Short mmCIF file of N, CA, C and O in Angstrom, two decimals:
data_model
loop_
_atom_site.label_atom_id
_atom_site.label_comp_id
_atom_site.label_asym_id
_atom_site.label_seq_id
_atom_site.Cartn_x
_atom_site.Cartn_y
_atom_site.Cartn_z
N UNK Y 28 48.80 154.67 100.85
CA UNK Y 28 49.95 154.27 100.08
C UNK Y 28 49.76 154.69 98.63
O UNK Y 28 48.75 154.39 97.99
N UNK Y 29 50.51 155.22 98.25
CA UNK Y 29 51.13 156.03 96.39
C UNK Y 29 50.83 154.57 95.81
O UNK Y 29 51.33 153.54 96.27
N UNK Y 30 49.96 154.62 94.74
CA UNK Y 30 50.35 153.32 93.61
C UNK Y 30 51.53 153.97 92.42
O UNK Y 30 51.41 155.16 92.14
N UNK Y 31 52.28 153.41 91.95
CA UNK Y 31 53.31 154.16 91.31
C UNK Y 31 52.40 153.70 89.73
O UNK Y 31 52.64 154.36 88.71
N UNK Y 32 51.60 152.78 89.70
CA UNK Y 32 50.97 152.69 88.53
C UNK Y 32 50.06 153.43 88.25
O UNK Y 32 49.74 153.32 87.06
N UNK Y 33 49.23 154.47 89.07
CA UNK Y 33 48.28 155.23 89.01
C UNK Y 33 48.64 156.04 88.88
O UNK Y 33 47.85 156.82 88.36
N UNK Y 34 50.34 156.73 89.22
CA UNK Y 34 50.57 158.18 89.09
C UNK Y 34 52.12 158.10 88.25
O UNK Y 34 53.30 157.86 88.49
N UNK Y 35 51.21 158.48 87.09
CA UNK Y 35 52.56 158.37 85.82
C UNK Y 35 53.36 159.56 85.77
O UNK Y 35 54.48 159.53 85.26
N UNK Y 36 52.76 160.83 86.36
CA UNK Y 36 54.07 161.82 86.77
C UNK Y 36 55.20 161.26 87.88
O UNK Y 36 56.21 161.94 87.99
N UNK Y 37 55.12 160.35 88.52
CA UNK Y 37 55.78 160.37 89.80
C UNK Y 37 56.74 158.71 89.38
O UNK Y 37 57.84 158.33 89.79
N UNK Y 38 55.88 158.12 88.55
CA UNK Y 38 56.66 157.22 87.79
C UNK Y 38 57.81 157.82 86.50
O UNK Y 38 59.01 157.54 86.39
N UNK Y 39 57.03 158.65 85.67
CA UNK Y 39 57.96 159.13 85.44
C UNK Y 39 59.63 159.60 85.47
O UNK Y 39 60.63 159.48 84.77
N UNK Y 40 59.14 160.29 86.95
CA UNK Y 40 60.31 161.18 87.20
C UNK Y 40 61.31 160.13 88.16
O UNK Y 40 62.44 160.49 88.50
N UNK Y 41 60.78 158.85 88.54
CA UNK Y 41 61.21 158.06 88.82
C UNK Y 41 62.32 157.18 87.99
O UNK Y 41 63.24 156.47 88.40
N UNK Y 42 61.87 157.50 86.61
CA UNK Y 42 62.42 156.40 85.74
C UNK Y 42 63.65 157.59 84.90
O UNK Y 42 64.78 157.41 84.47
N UNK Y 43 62.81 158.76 84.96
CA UNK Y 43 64.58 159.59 84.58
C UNK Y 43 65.84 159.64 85.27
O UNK Y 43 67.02 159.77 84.96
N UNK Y 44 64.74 159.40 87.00
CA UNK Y 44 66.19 159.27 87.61
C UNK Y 44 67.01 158.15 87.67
O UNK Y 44 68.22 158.33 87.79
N UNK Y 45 66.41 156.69 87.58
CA UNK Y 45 67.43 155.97 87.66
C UNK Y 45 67.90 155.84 85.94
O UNK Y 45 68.85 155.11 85.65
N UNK Y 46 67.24 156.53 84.95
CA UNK Y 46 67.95 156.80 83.77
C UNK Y 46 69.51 157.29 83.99
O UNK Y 46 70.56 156.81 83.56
N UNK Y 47 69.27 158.37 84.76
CA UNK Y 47 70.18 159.29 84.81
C UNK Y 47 71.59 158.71 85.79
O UNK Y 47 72.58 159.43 85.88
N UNK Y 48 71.52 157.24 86.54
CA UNK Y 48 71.95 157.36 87.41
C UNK Y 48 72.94 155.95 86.19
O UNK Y 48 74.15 155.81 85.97
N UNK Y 49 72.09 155.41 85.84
CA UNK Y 49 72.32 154.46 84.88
C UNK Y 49 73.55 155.06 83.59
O UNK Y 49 74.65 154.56 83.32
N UNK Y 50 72.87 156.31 82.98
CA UNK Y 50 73.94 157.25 82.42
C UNK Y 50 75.32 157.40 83.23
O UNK Y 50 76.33 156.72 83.03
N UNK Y 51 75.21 158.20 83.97
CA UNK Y 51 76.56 158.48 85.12
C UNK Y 51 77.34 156.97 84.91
O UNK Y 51 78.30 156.65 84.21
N UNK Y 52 76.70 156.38 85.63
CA UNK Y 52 77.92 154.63 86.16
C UNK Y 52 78.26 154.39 84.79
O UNK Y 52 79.44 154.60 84.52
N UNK Y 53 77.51 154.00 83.83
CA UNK Y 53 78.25 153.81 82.56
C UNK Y 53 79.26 154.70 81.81
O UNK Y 53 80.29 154.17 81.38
N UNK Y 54 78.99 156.23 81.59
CA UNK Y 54 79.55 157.28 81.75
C UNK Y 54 81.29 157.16 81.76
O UNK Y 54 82.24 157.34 80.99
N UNK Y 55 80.97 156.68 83.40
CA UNK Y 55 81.96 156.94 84.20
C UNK Y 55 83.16 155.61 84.11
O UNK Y 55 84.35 155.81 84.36
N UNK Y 56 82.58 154.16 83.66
CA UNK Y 56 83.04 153.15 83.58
C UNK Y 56 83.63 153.06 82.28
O UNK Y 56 84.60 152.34 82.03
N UNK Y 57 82.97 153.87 81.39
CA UNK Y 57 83.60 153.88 79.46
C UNK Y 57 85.06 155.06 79.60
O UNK Y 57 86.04 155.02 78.85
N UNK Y 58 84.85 156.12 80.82
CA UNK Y 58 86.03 157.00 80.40
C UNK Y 58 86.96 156.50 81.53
O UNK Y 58 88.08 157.01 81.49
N UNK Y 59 86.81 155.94 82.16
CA UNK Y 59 88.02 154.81 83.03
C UNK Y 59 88.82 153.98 82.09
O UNK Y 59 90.03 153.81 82.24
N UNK Y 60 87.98 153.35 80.88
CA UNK Y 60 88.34 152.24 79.97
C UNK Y 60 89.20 152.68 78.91
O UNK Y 60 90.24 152.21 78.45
N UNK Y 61 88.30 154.01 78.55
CA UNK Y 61 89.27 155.17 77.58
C UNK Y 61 90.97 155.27 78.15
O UNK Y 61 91.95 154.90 77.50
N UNK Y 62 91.00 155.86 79.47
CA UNK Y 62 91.98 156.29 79.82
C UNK Y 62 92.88 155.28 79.79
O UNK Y 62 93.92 155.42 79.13
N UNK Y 63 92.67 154.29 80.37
CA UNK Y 63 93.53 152.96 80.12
C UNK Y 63 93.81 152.68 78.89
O UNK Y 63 94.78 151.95 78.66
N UNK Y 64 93.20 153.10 78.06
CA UNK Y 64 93.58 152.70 76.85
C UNK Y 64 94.65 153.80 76.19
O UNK Y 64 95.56 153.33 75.51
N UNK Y 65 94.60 154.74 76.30
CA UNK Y 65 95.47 156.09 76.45
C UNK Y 65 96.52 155.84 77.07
O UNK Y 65 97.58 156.03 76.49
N UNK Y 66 96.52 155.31 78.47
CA UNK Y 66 98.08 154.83 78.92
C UNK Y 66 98.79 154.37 77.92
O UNK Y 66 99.83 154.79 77.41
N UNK Y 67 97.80 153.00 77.58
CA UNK Y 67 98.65 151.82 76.77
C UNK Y 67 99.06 152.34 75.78
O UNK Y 67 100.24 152.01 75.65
N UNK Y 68 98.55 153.38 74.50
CA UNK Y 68 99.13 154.17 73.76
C UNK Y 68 100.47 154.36 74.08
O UNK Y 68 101.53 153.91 73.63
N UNK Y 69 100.13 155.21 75.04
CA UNK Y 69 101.64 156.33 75.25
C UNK Y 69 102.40 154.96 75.73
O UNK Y 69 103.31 154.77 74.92
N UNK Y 70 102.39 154.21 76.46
CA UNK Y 70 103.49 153.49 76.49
C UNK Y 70 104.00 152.62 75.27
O UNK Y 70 105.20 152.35 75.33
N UNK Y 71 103.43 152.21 74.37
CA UNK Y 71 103.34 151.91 73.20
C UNK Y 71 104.60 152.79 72.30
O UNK Y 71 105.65 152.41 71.78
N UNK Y 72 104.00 154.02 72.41
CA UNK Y 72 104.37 154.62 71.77
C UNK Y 72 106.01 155.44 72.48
O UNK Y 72 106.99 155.87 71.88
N UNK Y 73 105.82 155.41 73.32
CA UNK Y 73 107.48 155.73 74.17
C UNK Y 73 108.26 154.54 73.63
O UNK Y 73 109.13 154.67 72.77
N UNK Y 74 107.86 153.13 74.28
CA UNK Y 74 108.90 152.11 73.84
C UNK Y 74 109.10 152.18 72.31
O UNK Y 74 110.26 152.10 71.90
N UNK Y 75 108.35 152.30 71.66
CA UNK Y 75 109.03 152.63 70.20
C UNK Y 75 110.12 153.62 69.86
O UNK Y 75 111.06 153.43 69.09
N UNK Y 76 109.78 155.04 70.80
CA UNK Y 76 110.74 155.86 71.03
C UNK Y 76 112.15 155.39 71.21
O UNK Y 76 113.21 155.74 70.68
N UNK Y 77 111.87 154.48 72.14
CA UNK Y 77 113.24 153.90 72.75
C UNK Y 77 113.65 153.11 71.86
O UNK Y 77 114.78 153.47 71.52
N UNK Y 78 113.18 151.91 71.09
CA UNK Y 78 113.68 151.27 70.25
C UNK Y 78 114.12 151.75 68.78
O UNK Y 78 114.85 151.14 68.00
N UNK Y 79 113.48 153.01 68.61
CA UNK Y 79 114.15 153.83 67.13
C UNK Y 79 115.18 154.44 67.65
O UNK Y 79 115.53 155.18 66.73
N UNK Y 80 116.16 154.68 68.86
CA UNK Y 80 116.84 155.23 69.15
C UNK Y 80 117.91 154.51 69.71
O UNK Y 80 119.02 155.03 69.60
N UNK Y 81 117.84 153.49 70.24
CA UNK Y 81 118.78 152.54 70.73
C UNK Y 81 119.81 152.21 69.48
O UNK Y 81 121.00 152.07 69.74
N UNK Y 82 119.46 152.11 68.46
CA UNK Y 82 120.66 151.45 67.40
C UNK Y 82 121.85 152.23 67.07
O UNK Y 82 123.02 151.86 66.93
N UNK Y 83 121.12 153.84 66.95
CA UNK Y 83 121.99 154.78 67.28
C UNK Y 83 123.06 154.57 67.80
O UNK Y 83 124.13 154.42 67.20
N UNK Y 84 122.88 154.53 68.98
CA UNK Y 84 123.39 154.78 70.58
C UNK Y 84 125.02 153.30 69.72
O UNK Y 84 126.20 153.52 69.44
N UNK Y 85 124.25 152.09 69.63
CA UNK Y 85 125.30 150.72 69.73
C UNK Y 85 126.36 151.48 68.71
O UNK Y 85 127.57 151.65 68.87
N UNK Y 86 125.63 151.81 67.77
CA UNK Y 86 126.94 152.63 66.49
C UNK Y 86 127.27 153.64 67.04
O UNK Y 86 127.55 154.46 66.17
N UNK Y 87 127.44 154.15 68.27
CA UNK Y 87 127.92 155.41 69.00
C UNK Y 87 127.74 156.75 68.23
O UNK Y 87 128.56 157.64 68.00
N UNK Y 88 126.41 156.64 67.90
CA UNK Y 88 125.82 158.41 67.15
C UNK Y 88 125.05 158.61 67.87
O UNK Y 88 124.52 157.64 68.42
N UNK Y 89 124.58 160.14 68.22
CA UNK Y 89 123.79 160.51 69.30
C UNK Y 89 122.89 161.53 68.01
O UNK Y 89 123.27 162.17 67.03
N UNK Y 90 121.65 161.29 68.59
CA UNK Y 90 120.49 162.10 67.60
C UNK Y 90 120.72 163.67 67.80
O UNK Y 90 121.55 163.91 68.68
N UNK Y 91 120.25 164.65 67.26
CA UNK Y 91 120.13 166.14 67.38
C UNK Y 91 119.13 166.18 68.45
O UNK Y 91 118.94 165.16 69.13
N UNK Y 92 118.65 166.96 68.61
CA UNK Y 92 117.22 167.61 69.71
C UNK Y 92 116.64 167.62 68.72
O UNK Y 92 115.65 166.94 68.99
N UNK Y 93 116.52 168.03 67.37
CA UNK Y 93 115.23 168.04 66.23
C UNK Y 93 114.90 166.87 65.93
O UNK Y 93 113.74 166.54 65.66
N UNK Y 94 116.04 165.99 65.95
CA UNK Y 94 115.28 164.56 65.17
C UNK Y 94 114.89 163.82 66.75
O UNK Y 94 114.37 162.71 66.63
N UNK Y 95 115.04 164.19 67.82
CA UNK Y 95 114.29 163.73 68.90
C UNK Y 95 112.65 164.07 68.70
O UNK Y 95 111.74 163.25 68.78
N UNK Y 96 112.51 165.93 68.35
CA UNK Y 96 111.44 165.95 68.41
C UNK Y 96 110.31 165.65 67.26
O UNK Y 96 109.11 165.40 67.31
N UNK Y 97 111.38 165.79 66.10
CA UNK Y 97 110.80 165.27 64.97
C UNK Y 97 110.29 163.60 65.20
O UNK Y 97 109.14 163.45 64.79
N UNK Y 98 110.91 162.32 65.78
CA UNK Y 98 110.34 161.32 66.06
C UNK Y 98 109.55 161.56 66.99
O UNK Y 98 108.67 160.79 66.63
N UNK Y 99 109.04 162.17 68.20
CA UNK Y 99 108.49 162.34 68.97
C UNK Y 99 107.12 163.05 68.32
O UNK Y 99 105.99 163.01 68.80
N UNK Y 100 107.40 163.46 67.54
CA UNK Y 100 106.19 164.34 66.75
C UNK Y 100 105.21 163.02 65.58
O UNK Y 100 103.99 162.93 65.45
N UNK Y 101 106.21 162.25 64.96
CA UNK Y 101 105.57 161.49 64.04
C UNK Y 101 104.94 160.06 64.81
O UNK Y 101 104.15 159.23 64.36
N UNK Y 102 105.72 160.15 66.36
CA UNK Y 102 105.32 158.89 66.95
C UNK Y 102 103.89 159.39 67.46
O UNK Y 102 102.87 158.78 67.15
N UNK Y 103 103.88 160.50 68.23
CA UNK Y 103 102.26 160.74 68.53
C UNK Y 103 101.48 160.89 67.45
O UNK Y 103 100.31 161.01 67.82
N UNK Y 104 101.63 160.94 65.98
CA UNK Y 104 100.94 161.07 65.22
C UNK Y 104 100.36 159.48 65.10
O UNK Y 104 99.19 159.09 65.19
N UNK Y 105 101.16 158.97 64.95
CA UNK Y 105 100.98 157.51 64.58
C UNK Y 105 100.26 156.69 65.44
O UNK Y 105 99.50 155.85 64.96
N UNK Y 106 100.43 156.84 66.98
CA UNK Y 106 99.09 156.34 67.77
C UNK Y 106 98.14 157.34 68.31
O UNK Y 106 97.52 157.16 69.36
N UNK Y 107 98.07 158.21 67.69
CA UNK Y 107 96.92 159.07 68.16
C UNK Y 107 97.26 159.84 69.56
O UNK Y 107 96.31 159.92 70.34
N UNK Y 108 97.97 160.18 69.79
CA UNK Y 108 98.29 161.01 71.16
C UNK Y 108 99.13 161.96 70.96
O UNK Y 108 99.85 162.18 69.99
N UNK Y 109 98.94 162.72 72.33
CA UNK Y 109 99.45 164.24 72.54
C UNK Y 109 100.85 164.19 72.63
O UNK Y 109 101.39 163.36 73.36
N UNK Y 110 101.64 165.20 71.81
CA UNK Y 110 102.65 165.06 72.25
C UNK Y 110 103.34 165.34 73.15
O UNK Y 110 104.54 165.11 72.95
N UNK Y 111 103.03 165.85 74.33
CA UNK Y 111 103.60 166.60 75.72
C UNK Y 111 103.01 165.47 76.43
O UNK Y 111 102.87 165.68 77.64
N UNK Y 112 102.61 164.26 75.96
CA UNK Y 112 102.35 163.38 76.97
C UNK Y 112 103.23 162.34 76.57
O UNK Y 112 103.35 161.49 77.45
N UNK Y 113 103.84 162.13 75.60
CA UNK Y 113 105.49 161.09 75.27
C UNK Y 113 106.82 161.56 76.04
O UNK Y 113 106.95 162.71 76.46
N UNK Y 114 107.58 160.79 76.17
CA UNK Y 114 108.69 161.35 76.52
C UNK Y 114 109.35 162.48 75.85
O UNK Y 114 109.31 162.66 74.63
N UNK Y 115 110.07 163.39 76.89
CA UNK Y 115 110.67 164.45 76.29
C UNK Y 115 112.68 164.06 76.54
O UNK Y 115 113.31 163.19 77.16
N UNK Y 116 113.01 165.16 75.74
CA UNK Y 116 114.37 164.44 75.81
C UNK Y 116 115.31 163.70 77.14
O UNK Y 116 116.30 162.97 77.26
N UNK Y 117 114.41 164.32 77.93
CA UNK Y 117 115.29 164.58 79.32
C UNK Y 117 114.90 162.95 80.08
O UNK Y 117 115.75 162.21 80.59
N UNK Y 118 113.50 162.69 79.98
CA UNK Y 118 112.77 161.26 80.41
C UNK Y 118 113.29 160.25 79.56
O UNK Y 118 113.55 159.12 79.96
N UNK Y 119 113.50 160.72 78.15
CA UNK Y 119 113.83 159.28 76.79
C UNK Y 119 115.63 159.34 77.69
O UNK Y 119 115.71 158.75 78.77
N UNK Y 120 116.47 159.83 77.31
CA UNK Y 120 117.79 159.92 77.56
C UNK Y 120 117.47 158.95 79.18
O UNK Y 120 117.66 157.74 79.23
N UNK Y 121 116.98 159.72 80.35
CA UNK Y 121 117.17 158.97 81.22
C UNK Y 121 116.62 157.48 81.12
O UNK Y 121 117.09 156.73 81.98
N UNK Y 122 115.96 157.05 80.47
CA UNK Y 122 115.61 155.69 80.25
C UNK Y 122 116.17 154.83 79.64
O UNK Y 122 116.05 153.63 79.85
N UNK Y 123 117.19 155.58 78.44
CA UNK Y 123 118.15 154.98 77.95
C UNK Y 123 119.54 154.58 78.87
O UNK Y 123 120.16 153.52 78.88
N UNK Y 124 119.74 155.62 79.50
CA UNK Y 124 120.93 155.23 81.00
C UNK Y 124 120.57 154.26 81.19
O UNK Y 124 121.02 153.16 80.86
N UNK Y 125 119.26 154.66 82.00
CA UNK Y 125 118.87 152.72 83.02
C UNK Y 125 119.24 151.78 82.33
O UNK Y 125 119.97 150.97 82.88
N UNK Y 126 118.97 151.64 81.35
CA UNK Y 126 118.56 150.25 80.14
C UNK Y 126 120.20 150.00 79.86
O UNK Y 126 120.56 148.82 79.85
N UNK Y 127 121.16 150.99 79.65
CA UNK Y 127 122.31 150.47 79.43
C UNK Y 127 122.89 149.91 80.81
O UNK Y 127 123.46 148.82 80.89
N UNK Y 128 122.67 150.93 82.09
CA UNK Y 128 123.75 150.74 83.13
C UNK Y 128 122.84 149.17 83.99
O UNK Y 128 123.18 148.36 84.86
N UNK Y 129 122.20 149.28 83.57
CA UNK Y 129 121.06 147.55 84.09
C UNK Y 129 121.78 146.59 82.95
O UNK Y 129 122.07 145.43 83.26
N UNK Y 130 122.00 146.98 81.92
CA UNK Y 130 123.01 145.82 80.90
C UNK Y 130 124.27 144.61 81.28
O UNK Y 130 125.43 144.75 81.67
N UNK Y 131 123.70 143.78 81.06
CA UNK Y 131 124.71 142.65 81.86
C UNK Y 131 125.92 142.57 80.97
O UNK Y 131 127.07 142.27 81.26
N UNK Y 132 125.52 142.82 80.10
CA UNK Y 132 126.51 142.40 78.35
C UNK Y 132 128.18 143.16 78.37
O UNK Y 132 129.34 142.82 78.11
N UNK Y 133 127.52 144.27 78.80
CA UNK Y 133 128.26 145.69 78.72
C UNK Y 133 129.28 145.95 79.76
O UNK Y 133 129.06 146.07 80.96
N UNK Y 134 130.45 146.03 79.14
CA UNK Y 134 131.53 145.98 80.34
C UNK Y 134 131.63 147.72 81.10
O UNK Y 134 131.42 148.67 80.35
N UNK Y 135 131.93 147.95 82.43
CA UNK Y 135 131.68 149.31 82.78
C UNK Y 135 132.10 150.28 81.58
O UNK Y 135 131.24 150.96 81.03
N UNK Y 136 133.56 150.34 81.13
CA UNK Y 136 134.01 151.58 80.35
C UNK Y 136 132.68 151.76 79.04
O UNK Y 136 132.24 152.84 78.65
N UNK Y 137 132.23 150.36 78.55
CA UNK Y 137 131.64 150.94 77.61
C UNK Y 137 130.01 151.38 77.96
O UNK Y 137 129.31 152.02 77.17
N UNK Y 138 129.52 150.90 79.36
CA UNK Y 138 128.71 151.22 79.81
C UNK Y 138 129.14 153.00 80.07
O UNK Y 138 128.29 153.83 79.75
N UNK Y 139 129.93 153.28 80.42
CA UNK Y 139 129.78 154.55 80.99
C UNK Y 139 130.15 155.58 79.77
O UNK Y 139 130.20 156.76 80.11
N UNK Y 140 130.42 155.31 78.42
CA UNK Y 140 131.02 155.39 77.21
C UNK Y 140 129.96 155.66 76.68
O UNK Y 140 129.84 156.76 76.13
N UNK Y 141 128.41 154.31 76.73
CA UNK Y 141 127.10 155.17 76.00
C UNK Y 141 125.99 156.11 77.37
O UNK Y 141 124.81 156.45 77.32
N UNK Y 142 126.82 156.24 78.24
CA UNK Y 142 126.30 157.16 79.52
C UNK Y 142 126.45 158.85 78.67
O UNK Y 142 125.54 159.50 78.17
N UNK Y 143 127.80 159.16 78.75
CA UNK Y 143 128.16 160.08 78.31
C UNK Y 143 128.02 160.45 76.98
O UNK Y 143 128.17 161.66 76.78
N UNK Y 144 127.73 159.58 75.76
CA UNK Y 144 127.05 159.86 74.53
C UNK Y 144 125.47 160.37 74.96
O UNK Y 144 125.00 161.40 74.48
N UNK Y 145 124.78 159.60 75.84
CA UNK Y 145 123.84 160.22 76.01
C UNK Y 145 123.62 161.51 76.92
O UNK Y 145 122.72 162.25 76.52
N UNK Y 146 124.09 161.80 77.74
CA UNK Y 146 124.15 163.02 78.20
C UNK Y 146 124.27 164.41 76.86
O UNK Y 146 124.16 165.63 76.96
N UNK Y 147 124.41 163.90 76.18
CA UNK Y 147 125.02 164.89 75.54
C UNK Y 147 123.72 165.28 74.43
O UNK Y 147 123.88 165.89 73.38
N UNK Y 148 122.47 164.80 74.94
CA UNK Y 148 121.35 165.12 74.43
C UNK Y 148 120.46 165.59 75.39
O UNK Y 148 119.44 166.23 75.13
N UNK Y 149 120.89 165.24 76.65
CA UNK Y 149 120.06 166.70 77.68
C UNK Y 149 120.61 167.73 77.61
O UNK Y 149 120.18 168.71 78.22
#
């Protein structure tokens, strides 16, 4: 029988490996935690999208495509994320539909009234 105390090469290479294995799981458990935290950004940072843009919409003005991407540009600046990972006009607009045509408040004509204001930014 090997004494692992008598043979410090074999202890050694013993102890890099569960170094190494120790590295990996932690590794692997910090960029799981990252990413989640990256979601929460971007969603963070979309619903803001949506809420700098909604007031618009009640005063029946519809934004340009520049000042879409111009907010879209200063919002990823502001929490640290990419901007091809925020909504683009086509995802913000459709989220704004839902949110109106899910509106209890809103009688159909004027529901379908900020439908067609928004279309008019895809």
């Amino acid at each position: 029988m090997i004494h692992l105390q008598d043979n410090t090469f074999l202890t050694a290479i013993i102890g890099l490996l569960f170094s190494l294995i120790v590295f990996l799981l932690t590794s692997y458990f910090f960029t799981k935690r990252d990413k989640t935290d990256y979601r929460k950004k971007i969603e963070t940072a979309n619903n803001e999208m949506l809420y700098s843009i909604r007031p618009l919409l009640v005063e029946k003005k519809v934004p340009s495509k520049d000042i879409l991407v111009a907010v879209r540009f200063s919002t990823a600046k502001k929490y640290g994320v990419e901007q091809h990972d925020l909504y683009d006009e086509f995802s913000l607009t459709s989220d704004l539909i839902n949110e109106t045509i899910a509106n209890v408040f809103l009688t159909s004509d004027e529901k379908l009234e900020f439908c067609n204001l928004l279309q008019a930014i895809k």
